[in-house]
Amino acid sequence: MDLDLVRESIGPLLSGTIRGTIPLTAASFVGGMVLAVLVALARLSRVGVVRWIAQGYVSIIRGTPLLVQLFIIFYALPSLGLTIDPFPSAIIAFSLNVGGYASEIVRAAILSIPRGQWEAAETIGYSRTMALRRVILPQAARVAVPPLSNTFISLVKDTSLASTILVTELLRKAQEIAAPTFEFLTLYSLAAVIYWVLCLVLSIGQGFLERRLGRHLQPQIAKVEKVRQATA
């Protein structure tokens, strides 16, 4: 391994991570989670048409490769007169993909909350919407954090696919540096180490978030449970 090449390359690779990989991951995850909550609620809707549309979206996203979705948005949509720059194309594709997978996690988390929690929230005067926002979703978040954290970590690695549509992120930087030097093993290994460090940091953050959520939600859960037992 050429140590001089490593020292010269670490700066550009970190720049690609900070300016490309991290913003792409963050924006895509936020967009995906907004979609996930909306789709999960639509899947639980009593309106059949809304439920079927949401189910169709989930089926299409989960049944097609992410790379194909990315290529459709960046390479195929221009044939319909809709041209989107590489970075926004990647955000749209990753957000849609995260939304499809995460919606099932959110839906399962909501369904895991005992029916008594809904009843207790209604007893203390909450409307269904308020009960969902203040009682059910916070508890569902606690259940959903581990699988959603895994989705987030997977998204960090999936952003490497954005290099196929010329987004300048970590892998793309490694490709650009390796092309004239032919040091593919060195550069790709270095990129792999950076991806690994990012995922390791996120895994540590996941454990902290789980503990923090548990402490924060315990008083609210205890309050609702007390009301439920009093009215049982």
Tab-separated table of C-alpha atoms in Angstrom:
chain	number	residue	atom	x	y	z
A	1	MET	CA	0.000	0.000	0.000
A	2	ASP	CA	1.348	3.419	-1.006
A	3	LEU	CA	1.268	5.466	2.221
A	4	ASP	CA	1.977	8.689	0.355
A	5	LEU	CA	-1.090	8.065	-1.810
A	6	VAL	CA	-3.157	7.385	1.302
A	7	ARG	CA	-2.062	10.666	2.896
A	8	GLU	CA	-2.783	12.588	-0.297
A	9	SER	CA	-6.157	10.908	-0.827
A	10	ILE	CA	-7.632	11.046	2.673
A	11	GLY	CA	-8.464	14.759	2.361
A	12	PRO	CA	-10.453	14.489	-0.897
A	13	LEU	CA	-12.184	11.332	0.326
A	14	LEU	CA	-13.247	12.994	3.563
A	15	SER	CA	-14.389	16.000	1.545
A	16	GLY	CA	-16.559	13.709	-0.583
A	17	THR	CA	-17.951	12.190	2.609
A	18	ILE	CA	-18.740	15.515	4.273
A	19	ARG	CA	-20.051	17.277	1.176
A	20	GLY	CA	-21.684	14.335	-0.552
A	21	THR	CA	-22.336	11.162	1.427
A	22	ILE	CA	-23.475	12.705	4.725
A	23	PRO	CA	-25.829	15.381	3.270
A	24	LEU	CA	-27.234	12.856	0.803
A	25	THR	CA	-27.887	10.357	3.594
A	26	ALA	CA	-29.443	12.933	5.927
A	27	ALA	CA	-31.717	14.522	3.315
A	28	SER	CA	-32.841	11.160	1.957
A	29	PHE	CA	-33.586	9.753	5.394
A	30	VAL	CA	-35.615	12.790	6.469
A	31	GLY	CA	-37.604	12.723	3.228
A	32	GLY	CA	-38.016	8.976	3.497
A	33	MET	CA	-39.275	9.142	7.081
A	34	VAL	CA	-41.888	11.770	6.204
A	35	LEU	CA	-43.100	9.461	3.446
A	36	ALA	CA	-42.919	6.448	5.749
A	37	VAL	CA	-45.187	7.963	8.399
A	38	LEU	CA	-47.708	9.148	5.793
A	39	VAL	CA	-47.734	5.789	4.024
A	40	ALA	CA	-47.971	3.867	7.308
A	41	LEU	CA	-50.998	5.936	8.349
A	42	ALA	CA	-52.487	5.441	4.884
A	43	ARG	CA	-52.012	1.667	5.241
A	44	LEU	CA	-53.977	1.872	8.497
A	45	SER	CA	-56.707	4.055	6.983
A	46	ARG	CA	-60.319	2.923	6.989
A	47	VAL	CA	-60.666	4.267	3.427
A	48	GLY	CA	-60.063	1.383	1.045
A	49	VAL	CA	-58.728	3.440	-1.883
A	50	VAL	CA	-56.160	5.203	0.301
A	51	ARG	CA	-55.069	1.873	1.766
A	52	TRP	CA	-54.713	0.260	-1.676
A	53	ILE	CA	-52.670	3.155	-3.096
A	54	ALA	CA	-50.276	2.991	-0.134
A	55	GLN	CA	-50.001	-0.775	-0.452
A	56	GLY	CA	-49.247	-0.460	-4.175
A	57	TYR	CA	-46.486	2.062	-3.503
A	58	VAL	CA	-44.877	-0.215	-0.917
A	59	SER	CA	-45.143	-3.203	-3.252
A	60	ILE	CA	-43.458	-1.367	-6.148
A	61	ILE	CA	-40.633	0.050	-4.026
A	62	ARG	CA	-39.892	-3.224	-2.257
A	63	GLY	CA	-40.236	-5.252	-5.444
A	64	THR	CA	-37.765	-3.326	-7.622
A	65	PRO	CA	-33.996	-2.772	-7.200
A	66	LEU	CA	-32.849	0.568	-5.811
A	67	LEU	CA	-30.422	0.976	-8.703
A	68	VAL	CA	-33.271	0.624	-11.206
A	69	GLN	CA	-35.288	3.244	-9.318
A	70	LEU	CA	-32.270	5.566	-9.406
A	71	PHE	CA	-31.783	5.061	-13.149
A	72	ILE	CA	-35.473	5.652	-13.904
A	73	ILE	CA	-35.409	9.013	-12.130
A	74	PHE	CA	-32.110	10.230	-13.586
A	75	TYR	CA	-31.879	8.576	-17.016
A	76	ALA	CA	-35.487	7.740	-17.985
A	77	LEU	CA	-37.489	10.769	-16.835
A	78	PRO	CA	-35.689	13.122	-19.297
A	79	SER	CA	-37.414	11.194	-22.100
A	80	LEU	CA	-40.668	12.571	-20.645
A	81	GLY	CA	-39.248	16.082	-20.566
A	82	LEU	CA	-38.371	15.997	-16.871
A	83	THR	CA	-34.655	16.468	-16.258
A	84	ILE	CA	-33.358	16.457	-12.686
A	85	ASP	CA	-29.774	17.130	-11.608
A	86	PRO	CA	-27.775	14.200	-10.158
A	87	PHE	CA	-27.883	15.162	-6.471
A	88	PRO	CA	-31.662	15.861	-6.305
A	89	SER	CA	-32.264	12.704	-8.358
A	90	ALA	CA	-30.384	10.675	-5.786
A	91	ILE	CA	-32.307	12.264	-2.905
A	92	ILE	CA	-35.644	11.516	-4.591
A	93	ALA	CA	-34.717	7.905	-5.342
A	94	PHE	CA	-33.319	7.180	-1.888
A	95	SER	CA	-36.220	8.944	-0.152
A	96	LEU	CA	-38.782	6.916	-2.094
A	97	ASN	CA	-36.888	3.731	-1.303
A	98	VAL	CA	-36.548	4.478	2.401
A	99	GLY	CA	-40.213	5.472	2.541
A	100	GLY	CA	-41.289	2.128	1.103
A	101	TYR	CA	-39.297	0.050	3.563
A	102	ALA	CA	-39.592	2.254	6.651
A	103	SER	CA	-43.368	2.585	6.282
A	104	GLU	CA	-43.751	-1.097	7.133
A	105	ILE	CA	-41.554	-0.634	10.206
A	106	VAL	CA	-43.634	2.342	11.357
A	107	ARG	CA	-46.908	0.530	10.670
A	108	ALA	CA	-45.796	-2.533	12.627
A	109	ALA	CA	-44.634	-0.308	15.498
A	110	ILE	CA	-48.026	1.458	15.663
A	111	LEU	CA	-49.862	-1.870	15.614
A	112	SER	CA	-47.657	-3.152	18.435
A	113	ILE	CA	-49.056	-0.551	20.861
A	114	PRO	CA	-51.795	-2.145	23.018
A	115	ARG	CA	-55.359	-1.082	22.274
A	116	GLY	CA	-55.668	-0.028	25.897
A	117	GLN	CA	-53.311	2.879	25.246
A	118	TRP	CA	-55.783	4.300	22.696
A	119	GLU	CA	-58.653	3.849	25.122
A	120	ALA	CA	-56.786	5.450	28.006
A	121	ALA	CA	-55.812	8.441	25.837
A	122	GLU	CA	-59.450	8.938	24.871
A	123	THR	CA	-60.443	8.707	28.541
A	124	ILE	CA	-58.246	11.670	29.476
A	125	GLY	CA	-59.825	13.752	26.712
A	126	TYR	CA	-57.493	13.235	23.768
A	127	SER	CA	-58.973	13.180	20.289
A	128	ARG	CA	-57.844	10.350	18.018
A	129	THR	CA	-55.358	12.654	16.284
A	130	MET	CA	-53.975	13.947	19.577
A	131	ALA	CA	-53.787	10.415	20.957
A	132	LEU	CA	-51.826	9.360	17.907
A	133	ARG	CA	-49.446	12.315	18.167
A	134	ARG	CA	-48.899	12.418	21.929
A	135	VAL	CA	-49.295	8.797	23.019
A	136	ILE	CA	-49.147	6.257	20.201
A	137	LEU	CA	-46.446	7.631	17.885
A	138	PRO	CA	-43.936	8.349	20.700
A	139	GLN	CA	-44.300	4.790	21.960
A	140	ALA	CA	-44.166	3.451	18.402
A	141	ALA	CA	-40.954	5.447	17.874
A	142	ARG	CA	-39.384	3.609	20.781
A	143	VAL	CA	-40.256	0.275	19.159
A	144	ALA	CA	-39.186	1.415	15.690
A	145	VAL	CA	-35.794	2.917	16.590
A	146	PRO	CA	-33.709	-0.293	16.226
A	147	PRO	CA	-35.008	-1.309	12.772
A	148	LEU	CA	-35.072	2.306	11.564
A	149	SER	CA	-31.489	2.750	12.737
A	150	ASN	CA	-30.537	-0.277	10.664
A	151	THR	CA	-32.319	1.296	7.701
A	152	PHE	CA	-30.332	4.496	8.240
A	153	ILE	CA	-27.046	2.589	8.399
A	154	SER	CA	-27.948	0.698	5.228
A	155	LEU	CA	-28.748	4.009	3.547
A	156	VAL	CA	-25.231	5.277	4.288
A	157	LYS	CA	-23.856	2.360	2.279
A	158	ASP	CA	-26.537	2.595	-0.408
A	159	THR	CA	-25.505	6.190	-1.189
A	160	SER	CA	-22.488	4.698	-2.964
A	161	LEU	CA	-24.916	3.861	-5.804
A	162	ALA	CA	-25.219	7.601	-6.437
A	163	SER	CA	-21.762	7.425	-8.020
A	164	THR	CA	-23.442	5.739	-11.012
A	165	ILE	CA	-25.274	8.989	-11.806
A	166	LEU	CA	-22.177	11.164	-11.246
A	167	VAL	CA	-22.940	12.398	-7.728
A	168	THR	CA	-19.637	13.392	-6.147
A	169	GLU	CA	-19.772	11.404	-2.924
A	170	LEU	CA	-17.212	9.155	-1.214
A	171	LEU	CA	-17.088	6.297	-3.735
A	172	ARG	CA	-17.089	8.689	-6.693
A	173	LYS	CA	-14.098	10.523	-5.201
A	174	ALA	CA	-12.292	7.211	-4.772
A	175	GLN	CA	-12.992	6.353	-8.416
A	176	GLU	CA	-11.712	9.713	-9.618
A	177	ILE	CA	-8.469	9.409	-7.657
A	178	ALA	CA	-7.910	5.756	-8.593
A	179	ALA	CA	-8.490	6.210	-12.339
A	180	PRO	CA	-5.173	7.922	-13.203
A	181	THR	CA	-3.115	6.001	-10.610
A	182	PHE	CA	-4.647	2.519	-11.053
A	183	GLU	CA	-4.408	2.123	-7.263
A	184	PHE	CA	-7.913	0.724	-7.055
A	185	LEU	CA	-7.228	-1.616	-4.134
A	186	THR	CA	-5.766	1.177	-2.007
A	187	LEU	CA	-8.453	3.746	-2.776
A	188	TYR	CA	-11.432	1.404	-2.521
A	189	SER	CA	-10.097	-0.080	0.708
A	190	LEU	CA	-9.701	3.410	2.146
A	191	ALA	CA	-13.266	4.258	1.109
A	192	ALA	CA	-14.478	1.035	2.744
A	193	VAL	CA	-12.777	2.017	6.018
A	194	ILE	CA	-14.509	5.414	5.970
A	195	TYR	CA	-17.896	3.769	5.357
A	196	TRP	CA	-17.199	1.362	8.222
A	197	VAL	CA	-16.284	4.187	10.618
A	198	LEU	CA	-19.469	6.070	9.704
A	199	CYS	CA	-21.601	2.999	10.350
A	200	LEU	CA	-19.789	2.285	13.624
A	201	VAL	CA	-20.462	5.816	14.883
A	202	LEU	CA	-24.125	5.483	13.906
A	203	SER	CA	-24.391	2.147	15.722
A	204	ILE	CA	-23.084	3.756	18.907
A	205	GLY	CA	-25.543	6.622	18.449
A	206	GLN	CA	-28.362	4.109	18.022
A	207	GLY	CA	-27.741	2.659	21.484
A	208	PHE	CA	-27.678	6.129	23.039
A	209	LEU	CA	-30.931	7.110	21.309
A	210	GLU	CA	-32.702	3.952	22.488
A	211	ARG	CA	-31.765	4.631	26.109
A	212	ARG	CA	-32.726	8.304	25.835
A	213	LEU	CA	-36.124	7.500	24.332
A	214	GLY	CA	-36.796	4.949	27.056
A	215	ARG	CA	-36.180	7.488	29.824
A	216	HIS	CA	-38.147	10.244	28.069
A	217	LEU	CA	-41.255	8.176	27.342
A	218	GLN	CA	-41.516	6.337	30.646
A	219	PRO	CA	-43.444	9.099	32.512
A	220	GLN	CA	-45.984	9.484	29.660
A	221	ILE	CA	-46.487	5.727	29.424
A	222	ALA	CA	-46.939	5.453	33.192
A	223	LYS	CA	-49.531	8.266	33.171
A	224	VAL	CA	-51.619	6.691	30.432
A	225	GLU	CA	-51.315	3.230	31.975
A	226	LYS	CA	-52.489	4.576	35.333
A	227	VAL	CA	-55.577	6.065	33.712
A	228	ARG	CA	-56.257	2.829	31.847
A	229	GLN	CA	-56.099	0.774	35.046
A	230	ALA	CA	-58.334	3.258	36.888
A	231	THR	CA	-61.016	3.007	34.204
A	232	ALA	CA	-60.719	-0.750	33.691
